[in-house]
Short mmCIF file of C-alpha atoms in Angstrom, two decimals:
data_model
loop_
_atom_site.label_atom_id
_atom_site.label_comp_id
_atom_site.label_asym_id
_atom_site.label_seq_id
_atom_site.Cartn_x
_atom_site.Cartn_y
_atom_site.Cartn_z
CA UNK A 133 12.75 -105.86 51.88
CA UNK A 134 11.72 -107.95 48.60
CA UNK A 135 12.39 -106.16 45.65
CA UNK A 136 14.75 -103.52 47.06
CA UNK A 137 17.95 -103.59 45.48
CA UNK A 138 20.76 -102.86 48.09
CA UNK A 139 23.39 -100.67 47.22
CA UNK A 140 26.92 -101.23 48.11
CA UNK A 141 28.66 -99.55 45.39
CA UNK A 142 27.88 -97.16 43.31
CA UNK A 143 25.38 -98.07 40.47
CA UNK A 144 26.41 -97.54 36.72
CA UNK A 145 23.54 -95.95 34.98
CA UNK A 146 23.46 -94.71 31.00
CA UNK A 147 20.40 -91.73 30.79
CA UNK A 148 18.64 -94.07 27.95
CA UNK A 149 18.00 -96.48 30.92
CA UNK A 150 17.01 -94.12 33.71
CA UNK A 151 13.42 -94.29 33.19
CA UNK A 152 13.35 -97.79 33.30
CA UNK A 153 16.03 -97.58 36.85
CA UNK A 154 13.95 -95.06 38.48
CA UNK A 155 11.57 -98.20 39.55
CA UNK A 156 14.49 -99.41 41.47
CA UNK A 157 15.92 -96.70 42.79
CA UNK A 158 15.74 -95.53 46.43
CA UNK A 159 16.58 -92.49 48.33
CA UNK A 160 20.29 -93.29 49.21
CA UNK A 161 21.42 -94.83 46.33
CA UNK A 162 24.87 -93.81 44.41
CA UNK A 163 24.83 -93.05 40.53
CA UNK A 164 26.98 -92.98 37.72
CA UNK A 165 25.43 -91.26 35.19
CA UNK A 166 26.59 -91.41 31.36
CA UNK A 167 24.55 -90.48 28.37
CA UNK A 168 23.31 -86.81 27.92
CA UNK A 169 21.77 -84.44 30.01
CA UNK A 170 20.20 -80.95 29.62
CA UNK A 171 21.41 -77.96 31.19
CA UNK A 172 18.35 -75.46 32.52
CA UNK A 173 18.38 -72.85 35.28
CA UNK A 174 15.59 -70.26 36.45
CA UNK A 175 15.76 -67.64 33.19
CA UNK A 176 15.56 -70.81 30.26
CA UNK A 177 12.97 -72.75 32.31
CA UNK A 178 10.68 -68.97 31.86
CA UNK A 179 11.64 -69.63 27.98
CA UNK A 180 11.10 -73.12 27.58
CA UNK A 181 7.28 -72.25 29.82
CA UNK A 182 7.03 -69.47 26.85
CA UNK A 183 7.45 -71.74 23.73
CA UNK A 184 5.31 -74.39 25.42
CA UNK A 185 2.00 -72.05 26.53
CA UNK A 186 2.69 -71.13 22.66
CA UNK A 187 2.67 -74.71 21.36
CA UNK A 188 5.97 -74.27 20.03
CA UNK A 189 8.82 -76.59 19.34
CA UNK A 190 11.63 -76.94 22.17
CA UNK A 191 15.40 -77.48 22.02
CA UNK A 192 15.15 -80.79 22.71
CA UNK A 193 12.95 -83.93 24.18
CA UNK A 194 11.32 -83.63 27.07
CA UNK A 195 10.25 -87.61 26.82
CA UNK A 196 12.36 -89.57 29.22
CA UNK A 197 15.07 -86.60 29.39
CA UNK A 198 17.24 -85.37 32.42
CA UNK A 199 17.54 -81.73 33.50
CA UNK A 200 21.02 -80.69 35.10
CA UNK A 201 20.27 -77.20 36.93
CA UNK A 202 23.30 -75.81 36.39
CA UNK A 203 24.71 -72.76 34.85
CA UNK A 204 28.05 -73.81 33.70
CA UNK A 205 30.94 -71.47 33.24
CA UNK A 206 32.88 -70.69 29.68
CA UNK A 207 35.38 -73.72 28.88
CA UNK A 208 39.13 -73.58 29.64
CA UNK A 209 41.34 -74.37 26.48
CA UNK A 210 41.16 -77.71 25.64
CA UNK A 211 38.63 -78.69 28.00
CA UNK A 212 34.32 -78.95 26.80
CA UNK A 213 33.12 -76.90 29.79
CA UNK A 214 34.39 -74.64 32.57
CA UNK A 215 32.83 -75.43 36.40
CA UNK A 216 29.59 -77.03 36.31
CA UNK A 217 28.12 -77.59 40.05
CA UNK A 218 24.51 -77.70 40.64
CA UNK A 219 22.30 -74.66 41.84
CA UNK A 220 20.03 -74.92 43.82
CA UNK A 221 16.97 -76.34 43.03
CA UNK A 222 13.63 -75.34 44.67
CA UNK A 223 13.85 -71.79 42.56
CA UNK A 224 12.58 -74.14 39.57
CA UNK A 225 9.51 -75.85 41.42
CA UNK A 226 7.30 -74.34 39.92
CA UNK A 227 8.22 -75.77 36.66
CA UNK A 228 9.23 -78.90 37.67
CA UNK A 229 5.92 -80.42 38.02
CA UNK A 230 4.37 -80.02 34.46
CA UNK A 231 8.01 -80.98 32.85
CA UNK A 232 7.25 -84.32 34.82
CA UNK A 233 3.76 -84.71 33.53
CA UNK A 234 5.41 -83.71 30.38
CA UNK A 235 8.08 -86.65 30.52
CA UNK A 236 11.48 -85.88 31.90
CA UNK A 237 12.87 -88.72 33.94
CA UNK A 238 15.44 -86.88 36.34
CA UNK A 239 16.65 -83.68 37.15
CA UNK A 240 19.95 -82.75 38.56
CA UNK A 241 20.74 -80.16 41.52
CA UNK A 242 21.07 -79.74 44.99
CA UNK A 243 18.70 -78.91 48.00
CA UNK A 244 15.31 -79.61 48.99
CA UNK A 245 11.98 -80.33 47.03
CA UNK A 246 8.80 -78.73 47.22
CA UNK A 247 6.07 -81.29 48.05
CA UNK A 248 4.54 -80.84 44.99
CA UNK A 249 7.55 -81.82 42.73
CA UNK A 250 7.45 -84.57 45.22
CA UNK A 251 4.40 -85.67 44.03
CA UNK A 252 5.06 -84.90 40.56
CA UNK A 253 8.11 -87.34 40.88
CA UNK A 254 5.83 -89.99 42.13
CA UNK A 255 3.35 -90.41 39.76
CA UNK A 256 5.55 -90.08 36.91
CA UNK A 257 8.06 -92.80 38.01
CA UNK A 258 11.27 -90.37 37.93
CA UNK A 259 13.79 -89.88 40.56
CA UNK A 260 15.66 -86.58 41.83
CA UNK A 261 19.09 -86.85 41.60
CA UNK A 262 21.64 -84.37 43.70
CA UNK A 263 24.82 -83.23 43.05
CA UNK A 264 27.91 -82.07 45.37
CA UNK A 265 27.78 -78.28 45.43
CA UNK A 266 30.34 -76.06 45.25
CA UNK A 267 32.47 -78.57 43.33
CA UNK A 268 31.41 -77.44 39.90
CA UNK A 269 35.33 -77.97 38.85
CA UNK A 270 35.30 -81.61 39.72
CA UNK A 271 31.60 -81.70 37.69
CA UNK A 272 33.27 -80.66 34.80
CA UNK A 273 35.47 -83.52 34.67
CA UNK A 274 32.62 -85.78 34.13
CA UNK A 275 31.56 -83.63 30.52
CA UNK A 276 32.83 -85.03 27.85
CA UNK A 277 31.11 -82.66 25.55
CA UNK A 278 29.58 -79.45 25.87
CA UNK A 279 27.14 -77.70 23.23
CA UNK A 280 24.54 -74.71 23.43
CA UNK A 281 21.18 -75.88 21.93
CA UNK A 282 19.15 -72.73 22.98
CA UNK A 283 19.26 -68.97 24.68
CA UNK A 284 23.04 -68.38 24.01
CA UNK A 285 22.13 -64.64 25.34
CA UNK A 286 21.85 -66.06 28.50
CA UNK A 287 25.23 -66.72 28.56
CA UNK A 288 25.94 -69.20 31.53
CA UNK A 289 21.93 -70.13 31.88
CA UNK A 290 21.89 -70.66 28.55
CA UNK A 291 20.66 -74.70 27.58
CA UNK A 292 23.21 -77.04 26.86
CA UNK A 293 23.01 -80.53 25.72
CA UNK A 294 25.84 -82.14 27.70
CA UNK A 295 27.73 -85.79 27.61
CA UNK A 296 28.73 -87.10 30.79
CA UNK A 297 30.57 -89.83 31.67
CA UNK A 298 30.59 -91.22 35.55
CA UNK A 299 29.06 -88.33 37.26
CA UNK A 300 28.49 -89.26 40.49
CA UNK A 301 24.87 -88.31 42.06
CA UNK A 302 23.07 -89.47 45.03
CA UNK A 303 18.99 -90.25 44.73
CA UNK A 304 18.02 -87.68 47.06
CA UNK A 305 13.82 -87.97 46.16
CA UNK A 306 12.30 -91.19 44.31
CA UNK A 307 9.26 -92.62 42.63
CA UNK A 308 8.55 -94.78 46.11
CA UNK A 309 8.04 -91.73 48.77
CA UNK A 310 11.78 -91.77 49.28
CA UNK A 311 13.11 -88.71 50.50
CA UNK A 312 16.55 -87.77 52.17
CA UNK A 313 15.56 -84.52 53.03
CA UNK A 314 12.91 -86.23 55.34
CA UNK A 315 15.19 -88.68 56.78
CA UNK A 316 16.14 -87.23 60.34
CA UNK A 317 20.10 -86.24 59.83
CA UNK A 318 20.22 -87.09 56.53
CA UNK A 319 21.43 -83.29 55.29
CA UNK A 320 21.52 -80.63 57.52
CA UNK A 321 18.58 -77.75 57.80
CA UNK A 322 18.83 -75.16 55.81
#
């Protein structure tokens, strides 16, 4: 297939280039991400939909940013952050599309799509990346640093600007069509 790069091994990717990857990415393909990346679950996505139907600032960029779903838990001495696996993802659909229009490049979690975000992921360029669930301790070891940026009452949902370094993530939706929830055996059915 011209253009298609074929992946062997996994492909090193730094966040400040993922917008400009996501062209060249297809369903199937192995990441590892560096650079930083926004934690965001179901209660802080309601927050950040508040402050933007209100014009207000945010707690960070939504231009060419990645969102992690994930709630992670309190750090362990000497360690940035406790377990940090993915949730599941389809319970923020219905945000996902304008944060796309709005400029995010990726976000991070695990399960299926609606096919609106599908869409949304489309015409923006972006990809869908997925995460192993239910190995939030061996997520962890990919944060190098860990800091709250907004909604500390939230506790674990609350946003966090995270550093990773080599987490590994599979394209599971991309800019193309791409789709490995659509590929027959690909994951199994809910």
């Amino acid at each position: 297939m011209a253009g298609r790069l074929v992946v062997t091994e996994k492909i090193s990717v730094h966040t400040d280039e993922l917008r400009e990857w996501a062209p060249r990415l297809h369903a199937g393909d192995r990441l590892l991400l560096s650079g930083i990346v926004y934690t965001s679950r179901d209660a802080a996505h309601k927050r950040l939909f508040t402050l933007l139907d209100a014009g207000e600032a945010l707690p960070y960029p939504l231009k060419d940013s990645t969102i992690y779903y994930s709630g992670a838990t309190p750090a362990p001495d000497g360690l940035p952050i406790g377990a940090c696996g993915p949730t599941t993802s389809e319970r923020m659909d219905p945000y996902a599309p304008r944060l796309h229009d709005l400029g995010i490049c990726a976000t991070i979690g695990k399960g299926r799509r609606s096919p609106e975000v599908a869409e949304a992921i489309r015409r923006n360029g972006a990809v869908y990346l997925c995460a192993v669930g239910g190995a939030g301790a061996l997520a962890a070891r990919s944060v190098v640093s860990c800091e709250v940026i907004a909604f500390e009452d939230l506790g674990c949902e609350s946003v966090k600007r995270l550093e990773i370094r080599h987490f590994p993530l599979i394209v599971a939706m991309d800019c193309h069509g791409g789709n490995l929830y659509e590929r027959r055996g690909s994951f199994p059915e809910k």
